[in-house]
């Protein structure tokens, strides 16, 4: 069985979309894959309670309990690897990752970013797209590399930017597309995994 571990920091609507797709599209039977766990760095994240209500294993690792980014990421690796992941899916996980973390999951670490990368890496993507008078905005699913919000693009969705859009309105339009492309990209990625599963220590 290919284990998916999803990392969240907040609402977790992309996580919910992936869990719903896994159930509705019967990933266990068709892809030999399942969401093994949801891991969160914020104890108060609403997505955590939702995952628990769905019977998914959850773990919380509060980054504030660690004195350095390196120490947190090392503990995070230890936590994630308890679930023997074939793929680690960042779904609104609002942490900058250390090179050690990225290298540990090289080739099996996915992220969704709310812009049409390579435009607008980083934060406040929607306001920046509005300020730049972009006619289109969107979201990107990509493999994670050491370079923040770069890495091979797996999927994108495009939405129009309308004349009276606020960042909040645009964010909602983009998010509704994220919920479509992320589950699809994760399923495609799982289909592409072949050969023996990678060892849990990698
Ligand atoms: C999503 O829009 C996602 O693209 C973004 O955070 C939101 C999380 O929503 N991610 C980033 O900005 C990562 N840099 P969700 O918790 O409801 O899935």
PDB file of C-alpha atoms and ligand atoms in Angstrom:
ATOM      1  CA  UNK A   1       0.000   0.000   0.000  1.00  0.00           C
ATOM      2  CA  UNK A   2       1.306   3.455  -0.934  1.00  0.00           C
ATOM      3  CA  UNK A   3       0.983   5.768   2.018  1.00  0.00           C
ATOM      4  CA  UNK A   4       0.163   9.432   1.573  1.00  0.00           C
ATOM      5  CA  UNK A   5       1.080  11.772   4.426  1.00  0.00           C
ATOM      6  CA  UNK A   6      -0.513  15.226   4.222  1.00  0.00           C
ATOM      7  CA  UNK A   7       0.968  18.227   6.028  1.00  0.00           C
ATOM      8  CA  UNK A   8      -1.296  21.133   6.970  1.00  0.00           C
ATOM      9  CA  UNK A   9      -1.149  24.336   9.021  1.00  0.00           C
ATOM     10  CA  UNK A  10      -4.713  25.646   8.916  1.00  0.00           C
ATOM     11  CA  UNK A  11      -8.119  25.039   7.387  1.00  0.00           C
ATOM     12  CA  UNK A  12      -7.002  22.052   5.373  1.00  0.00           C
ATOM     13  CA  UNK A  13      -9.517  22.381   2.556  1.00  0.00           C
ATOM     14  CA  UNK A  14      -7.011  20.902   0.078  1.00  0.00           C
ATOM     15  CA  UNK A  15      -6.423  18.025   2.486  1.00  0.00           C
ATOM     16  CA  UNK A  16     -10.198  17.512   2.650  1.00  0.00           C
ATOM     17  CA  UNK A  17     -10.407  17.521  -1.160  1.00  0.00           C
ATOM     18  CA  UNK A  18      -7.696  14.856  -1.357  1.00  0.00           C
ATOM     19  CA  UNK A  19      -9.360  12.720   1.318  1.00  0.00           C
ATOM     20  CA  UNK A  20     -12.705  13.013  -0.446  1.00  0.00           C
ATOM     21  CA  UNK A  21     -11.173  12.070  -3.802  1.00  0.00           C
ATOM     22  CA  UNK A  22      -9.396   9.100  -2.218  1.00  0.00           C
ATOM     23  CA  UNK A  23     -12.715   7.874  -0.874  1.00  0.00           C
ATOM     24  CA  UNK A  24     -14.927   8.666  -3.859  1.00  0.00           C
ATOM     25  CA  UNK A  25     -12.444   7.414  -6.446  1.00  0.00           C
ATOM     26  CA  UNK A  26     -11.543   4.360  -4.357  1.00  0.00           C
ATOM     27  CA  UNK A  27      -7.809   4.990  -4.365  1.00  0.00           C
ATOM     28  CA  UNK A  28      -7.250   2.021  -2.041  1.00  0.00           C
ATOM     29  CA  UNK A  29      -8.543  -0.412  -4.663  1.00  0.00           C
ATOM     30  CA  UNK A  30      -7.562   1.421  -7.814  1.00  0.00           C
ATOM     31  CA  UNK A  31      -4.217   2.953  -6.852  1.00  0.00           C
ATOM     32  CA  UNK A  32      -3.274   0.788  -3.897  1.00  0.00           C
ATOM     33  CA  UNK A  33      -2.937   4.048  -1.986  1.00  0.00           C
ATOM     34  CA  UNK A  34      -4.400   5.622   1.112  1.00  0.00           C
ATOM     35  CA  UNK A  35      -4.053   8.755   3.216  1.00  0.00           C
ATOM     36  CA  UNK A  36      -2.108   7.287   6.124  1.00  0.00           C
ATOM     37  CA  UNK A  37      -1.874  10.420   8.234  1.00  0.00           C
ATOM     38  CA  UNK A  38      -2.327  14.155   8.500  1.00  0.00           C
ATOM     39  CA  UNK A  39       0.469  15.987  10.290  1.00  0.00           C
ATOM     40  CA  UNK A  40       0.057  19.568  11.482  1.00  0.00           C
ATOM     41  CA  UNK A  41       2.358  22.157  13.029  1.00  0.00           C
ATOM     42  CA  UNK A  42      -0.458  24.111  14.717  1.00  0.00           C
ATOM     43  CA  UNK A  43      -2.477  22.501  17.520  1.00  0.00           C
ATOM     44  CA  UNK A  44      -5.410  24.859  16.876  1.00  0.00           C
ATOM     45  CA  UNK A  45      -5.697  24.157  13.120  1.00  0.00           C
ATOM     46  CA  UNK A  46      -9.294  23.453  12.171  1.00  0.00           C
ATOM     47  CA  UNK A  47      -8.227  20.909   9.559  1.00  0.00           C
ATOM     48  CA  UNK A  48      -6.873  18.693  12.300  1.00  0.00           C
ATOM     49  CA  UNK A  49     -10.279  18.160  13.934  1.00  0.00           C
ATOM     50  CA  UNK A  50     -11.839  17.516  10.537  1.00  0.00           C
ATOM     51  CA  UNK A  51      -9.275  14.814   9.718  1.00  0.00           C
ATOM     52  CA  UNK A  52      -9.822  13.220  13.115  1.00  0.00           C
ATOM     53  CA  UNK A  53     -13.578  13.200  12.527  1.00  0.00           C
ATOM     54  CA  UNK A  54     -12.929  11.244   9.333  1.00  0.00           C
ATOM     55  CA  UNK A  55     -10.956   8.634  11.233  1.00  0.00           C
ATOM     56  CA  UNK A  56      -7.594   9.595   9.744  1.00  0.00           C
ATOM     57  CA  UNK A  57      -4.527   9.275  11.949  1.00  0.00           C
ATOM     58  CA  UNK A  58      -3.249  12.697  12.950  1.00  0.00           C
ATOM     59  CA  UNK A  59      -0.156  14.047  14.623  1.00  0.00           C
ATOM     60  CA  UNK A  60       0.681  17.526  15.879  1.00  0.00           C
ATOM     61  CA  UNK A  61       4.183  18.852  16.103  1.00  0.00           C
ATOM     62  CA  UNK A  62       4.164  22.431  17.334  1.00  0.00           C
ATOM     63  CA  UNK A  63       7.053  24.307  15.751  1.00  0.00           C
ATOM     64  CA  UNK A  64       7.007  26.746  18.679  1.00  0.00           C
ATOM     65  CA  UNK A  65       8.298  23.979  20.931  1.00  0.00           C
ATOM     66  CA  UNK A  66      11.565  23.856  19.004  1.00  0.00           C
ATOM     67  CA  UNK A  67      14.512  26.195  19.304  1.00  0.00           C
ATOM     68  CA  UNK A  68      15.539  25.996  15.650  1.00  0.00           C
ATOM     69  CA  UNK A  69      14.084  25.285  12.233  1.00  0.00           C
ATOM     70  CA  UNK A  70      16.567  22.418  11.870  1.00  0.00           C
ATOM     71  CA  UNK A  71      15.462  20.772  15.114  1.00  0.00           C
ATOM     72  CA  UNK A  72      11.794  21.076  14.133  1.00  0.00           C
ATOM     73  CA  UNK A  73      12.337  19.604  10.679  1.00  0.00           C
ATOM     74  CA  UNK A  74      14.357  16.737  12.107  1.00  0.00           C
ATOM     75  CA  UNK A  75      11.523  15.893  14.505  1.00  0.00           C
ATOM     76  CA  UNK A  76       9.022  16.320  11.671  1.00  0.00           C
ATOM     77  CA  UNK A  77      10.902  13.776   9.572  1.00  0.00           C
ATOM     78  CA  UNK A  78      10.789  11.354  12.490  1.00  0.00           C
ATOM     79  CA  UNK A  79       7.039  11.882  12.821  1.00  0.00           C
ATOM     80  CA  UNK A  80       6.243  11.570   9.121  1.00  0.00           C
ATOM     81  CA  UNK A  81       8.409   8.480   8.662  1.00  0.00           C
ATOM     82  CA  UNK A  82       6.401   6.603  11.275  1.00  0.00           C
ATOM     83  CA  UNK A  83       3.749   6.425   8.549  1.00  0.00           C
ATOM     84  CA  UNK A  84       6.117   5.056   5.857  1.00  0.00           C
ATOM     85  CA  UNK A  85       5.184   7.623   3.207  1.00  0.00           C
ATOM     86  CA  UNK A  86       5.414   7.017  -0.516  1.00  0.00           C
ATOM     87  CA  UNK A  87       4.489  10.644  -1.015  1.00  0.00           C
ATOM     88  CA  UNK A  88       4.405  13.659   1.308  1.00  0.00           C
ATOM     89  CA  UNK A  89       1.798  16.232   0.307  1.00  0.00           C
ATOM     90  CA  UNK A  90       2.100  19.829   1.523  1.00  0.00           C
ATOM     91  CA  UNK A  91      -1.415  21.265   1.680  1.00  0.00           C
ATOM     92  CA  UNK A  92      -1.256  24.765   3.079  1.00  0.00           C
ATOM     93  CA  UNK A  93       1.757  23.823   5.197  1.00  0.00           C
ATOM     94  CA  UNK A  94       3.077  27.290   5.969  1.00  0.00           C
ATOM     95  CA  UNK A  95       6.655  26.515   6.881  1.00  0.00           C
ATOM     96  CA  UNK A  96       9.904  27.141   5.063  1.00  0.00           C
ATOM     97  CA  UNK A  97      11.572  23.751   4.825  1.00  0.00           C
ATOM     98  CA  UNK A  98      15.220  23.062   5.559  1.00  0.00           C
ATOM     99  CA  UNK A  99      17.457  21.564   2.844  1.00  0.00           C
ATOM    100  CA  UNK A 100      17.766  18.416   4.988  1.00  0.00           C
ATOM    101  CA  UNK A 101      13.981  17.949   4.981  1.00  0.00           C
ATOM    102  CA  UNK A 102      13.693  18.537   1.241  1.00  0.00           C
ATOM    103  CA  UNK A 103      16.575  16.167   0.488  1.00  0.00           C
ATOM    104  CA  UNK A 104      15.084  13.472   2.730  1.00  0.00           C
ATOM    105  CA  UNK A 105      11.883  13.409   0.657  1.00  0.00           C
ATOM    106  CA  UNK A 106      13.453  14.234  -2.700  1.00  0.00           C
ATOM    107  CA  UNK A 107      11.239  13.073  -5.547  1.00  0.00           C
ATOM    108  CA  UNK A 108       8.251  12.370  -3.320  1.00  0.00           C
ATOM    109  CA  UNK A 109       7.401  15.801  -1.905  1.00  0.00           C
ATOM    110  CA  UNK A 110       4.538  17.771  -3.496  1.00  0.00           C
ATOM    111  CA  UNK A 111       3.220  21.274  -2.831  1.00  0.00           C
ATOM    112  CA  UNK A 112       0.377  23.465  -3.990  1.00  0.00           C
ATOM    113  CA  UNK A 113       1.026  27.175  -4.333  1.00  0.00           C
ATOM    114  CA  UNK A 114      -1.677  29.789  -4.988  1.00  0.00           C
ATOM    115  CA  UNK A 115      -0.164  31.425  -8.047  1.00  0.00           C
ATOM    116  CA  UNK A 116       0.820  30.576 -11.579  1.00  0.00           C
ATOM    117  CA  UNK A 117       4.446  29.768 -10.793  1.00  0.00           C
ATOM    118  CA  UNK A 118       7.066  30.921 -11.562  1.00  0.00           C
ATOM    119  CA  UNK A 119       5.085  34.141 -10.994  1.00  0.00           C
ATOM    120  CA  UNK A 120       4.620  35.206  -7.382  1.00  0.00           C
ATOM    121  CA  UNK A 121       6.474  32.720  -5.219  1.00  0.00           C
ATOM    122  CA  UNK A 122       6.149  33.460  -1.487  1.00  0.00           C
ATOM    123  CA  UNK A 123       3.241  35.100   0.340  1.00  0.00           C
ATOM    124  CA  UNK A 124       0.336  37.449  -0.534  1.00  0.00           C
ATOM    125  CA  UNK A 125       0.098  36.012  -4.030  1.00  0.00           C
ATOM    126  CA  UNK A 126      -3.432  37.212  -4.755  1.00  0.00           C
ATOM    127  CA  UNK A 127      -2.857  40.839  -3.778  1.00  0.00           C
ATOM    128  CA  UNK A 128       0.365  40.830  -5.766  1.00  0.00           C
ATOM    129  CA  UNK A 129      -1.442  39.501  -8.844  1.00  0.00           C
ATOM    130  CA  UNK A 130      -4.095  42.237  -8.475  1.00  0.00           C
ATOM    131  CA  UNK A 131      -1.448  44.930  -7.925  1.00  0.00           C
ATOM    132  CA  UNK A 132       0.396  43.774 -11.044  1.00  0.00           C
ATOM    133  CA  UNK A 133      -2.866  44.088 -13.042  1.00  0.00           C
ATOM    134  CA  UNK A 134      -2.681  40.424 -14.048  1.00  0.00           C
ATOM    135  CA  UNK A 135      -5.626  39.301 -16.138  1.00  0.00           C
ATOM    136  CA  UNK A 136      -5.213  35.729 -14.974  1.00  0.00           C
ATOM    137  CA  UNK A 137      -4.226  34.088 -11.731  1.00  0.00           C
ATOM    138  CA  UNK A 138      -4.234  30.496 -10.588  1.00  0.00           C
ATOM    139  CA  UNK A 139      -2.560  27.723  -8.683  1.00  0.00           C
ATOM    140  CA  UNK A 140       0.341  25.367  -9.256  1.00  0.00           C
ATOM    141  CA  UNK A 141       1.094  21.857  -8.033  1.00  0.00           C
ATOM    142  CA  UNK A 142       4.814  21.227  -8.121  1.00  0.00           C
ATOM    143  CA  UNK A 143       7.527  18.975  -6.826  1.00  0.00           C
ATOM    144  CA  UNK A 144       9.417  20.572  -3.981  1.00  0.00           C
ATOM    145  CA  UNK A 145      13.087  21.336  -4.403  1.00  0.00           C
ATOM    146  CA  UNK A 146      15.505  23.326  -2.267  1.00  0.00           C
ATOM    147  CA  UNK A 147      14.448  26.471  -4.140  1.00  0.00           C
ATOM    148  CA  UNK A 148      11.301  27.900  -2.447  1.00  0.00           C
ATOM    149  CA  UNK A 149       8.167  27.603  -4.629  1.00  0.00           C
ATOM    150  CA  UNK A 150      10.130  26.339  -7.609  1.00  0.00           C
ATOM    151  CA  UNK A 151      10.563  22.764  -8.780  1.00  0.00           C
ATOM    152  CA  UNK A 152       9.001  20.803 -11.619  1.00  0.00           C
ATOM    153  CA  UNK A 153       5.402  21.793 -12.323  1.00  0.00           C
ATOM    154  CA  UNK A 154       2.878  18.927 -12.245  1.00  0.00           C
ATOM    155  CA  UNK A 155      -0.396  20.801 -12.740  1.00  0.00           C
ATOM    156  CA  UNK A 156      -1.812  24.291 -13.014  1.00  0.00           C
ATOM    157  CA  UNK A 157      -5.243  25.884 -13.017  1.00  0.00           C
ATOM    158  CA  UNK A 158      -6.014  29.331 -14.404  1.00  0.00           C
ATOM    159  CA  UNK A 159      -8.782  31.704 -13.329  1.00  0.00           C
ATOM    160  CA  UNK A 160      -9.589  35.225 -14.513  1.00  0.00           C
ATOM    161  CA  UNK A 161      -8.830  38.252 -12.351  1.00  0.00           C
ATOM    162  CA  UNK A 162     -11.972  40.413 -12.448  1.00  0.00           C
ATOM    163  CA  UNK A 163     -12.073  44.211 -12.280  1.00  0.00           C
ATOM    164  CA  UNK A 164     -13.415  44.525  -8.749  1.00  0.00           C
ATOM    165  CA  UNK A 165     -11.602  41.554  -7.219  1.00  0.00           C
ATOM    166  CA  UNK A 166     -10.229  41.800  -3.720  1.00  0.00           C
ATOM    167  CA  UNK A 167      -7.508  39.396  -2.625  1.00  0.00           C
ATOM    168  CA  UNK A 168     -10.136  37.467  -0.633  1.00  0.00           C
ATOM    169  CA  UNK A 169     -12.486  37.077  -3.584  1.00  0.00           C
ATOM    170  CA  UNK A 170      -9.677  36.032  -5.891  1.00  0.00           C
ATOM    171  CA  UNK A 171      -8.325  33.594  -3.283  1.00  0.00           C
ATOM    172  CA  UNK A 172     -11.713  31.835  -3.152  1.00  0.00           C
ATOM    173  CA  UNK A 173     -11.841  31.539  -6.936  1.00  0.00           C
ATOM    174  CA  UNK A 174      -8.338  30.081  -7.005  1.00  0.00           C
ATOM    175  CA  UNK A 175      -8.970  27.763  -4.051  1.00  0.00           C
ATOM    176  CA  UNK A 176     -11.966  26.159  -5.754  1.00  0.00           C
ATOM    177  CA  UNK A 177      -9.609  25.195  -8.589  1.00  0.00           C
ATOM    178  CA  UNK A 178      -6.944  23.972  -6.176  1.00  0.00           C
ATOM    179  CA  UNK A 179      -9.494  21.446  -4.895  1.00  0.00           C
ATOM    180  CA  UNK A 180      -9.762  20.043  -8.408  1.00  0.00           C
ATOM    181  CA  UNK A 181      -6.131  19.951  -9.511  1.00  0.00           C
ATOM    182  CA  UNK A 182      -4.457  18.781  -6.305  1.00  0.00           C
ATOM    183  CA  UNK A 183      -6.289  15.451  -5.874  1.00  0.00           C
ATOM    184  CA  UNK A 184      -5.837  14.803  -9.604  1.00  0.00           C
ATOM    185  CA  UNK A 185      -2.106  15.574  -9.459  1.00  0.00           C
ATOM    186  CA  UNK A 186      -1.615  13.363  -6.395  1.00  0.00           C
ATOM    187  CA  UNK A 187      -3.458  10.493  -8.112  1.00  0.00           C
ATOM    188  CA  UNK A 188      -1.353  10.953 -11.268  1.00  0.00           C
ATOM    189  CA  UNK A 189       1.805  10.987  -9.158  1.00  0.00           C
ATOM    190  CA  UNK A 190       0.772   7.756  -7.404  1.00  0.00           C
ATOM    191  CA  UNK A 191       0.073   6.102 -10.758  1.00  0.00           C
ATOM    192  CA  UNK A 192       3.595   7.027 -11.833  1.00  0.00           C
ATOM    193  CA  UNK A 193       5.215   5.406  -8.809  1.00  0.00           C
ATOM    194  CA  UNK A 194       6.598   2.054  -9.786  1.00  0.00           C
ATOM    195  CA  UNK A 195       8.889  -0.568  -8.379  1.00  0.00           C
ATOM    196  CA  UNK A 196       9.356  -1.349  -4.729  1.00  0.00           C
ATOM    197  CA  UNK A 197       8.328   1.270  -2.252  1.00  0.00           C
ATOM    198  CA  UNK A 198      11.109   3.439  -0.998  1.00  0.00           C
ATOM    199  CA  UNK A 199      12.501   2.580   2.375  1.00  0.00           C
ATOM    200  CA  UNK A 200      10.945   4.515   5.241  1.00  0.00           C
ATOM    201  CA  UNK A 201      14.304   5.947   6.217  1.00  0.00           C
ATOM    202  CA  UNK A 202      14.850   7.710   2.918  1.00  0.00           C
TER     203      UNK A 202
HETATM  204  C1  LIG B   1      -4.089  27.290  -0.256  1.00  0.00           C
HETATM  205  O1  LIG B   1      -4.537  28.360  -1.033  1.00  0.00           O
HETATM  206  C2  LIG B   1      -2.678  26.917  -0.656  1.00  0.00           C
HETATM  207  O2  LIG B   1      -2.435  27.047  -2.026  1.00  0.00           O
HETATM  208  C3  LIG B   1      -1.880  27.920   0.135  1.00  0.00           C
HETATM  209  O3  LIG B   1      -2.521  28.009   1.377  1.00  0.00           O
HETATM  210  C4  LIG B   1      -3.904  27.720   1.200  1.00  0.00           C
HETATM  211  C5  LIG B   1      -4.254  26.621   2.167  1.00  0.00           C
HETATM  212  O4  LIG B   1      -5.628  26.396   2.188  1.00  0.00           O
HETATM  213  N1  LIG B   1      -0.527  27.501   0.263  1.00  0.00           N
HETATM  214  C6  LIG B   1       0.491  28.345   0.331  1.00  0.00           C
HETATM  215  O5  LIG B   1       0.368  29.541   0.305  1.00  0.00           O
HETATM  216  C7  LIG B   1       1.849  27.679   0.444  1.00  0.00           C
HETATM  217  N2  LIG B   1       2.884  28.624   0.244  1.00  0.00           N
HETATM  218  P1  LIG B   1      -6.196  25.062   2.845  1.00  0.00           P
HETATM  219  O6  LIG B   1      -5.575  24.948   4.235  1.00  0.00           O
HETATM  220  O7  LIG B   1      -7.670  25.323   2.955  1.00  0.00           O
HETATM  221  O8  LIG B   1      -5.854  23.899   1.972  1.00  0.00           O
END
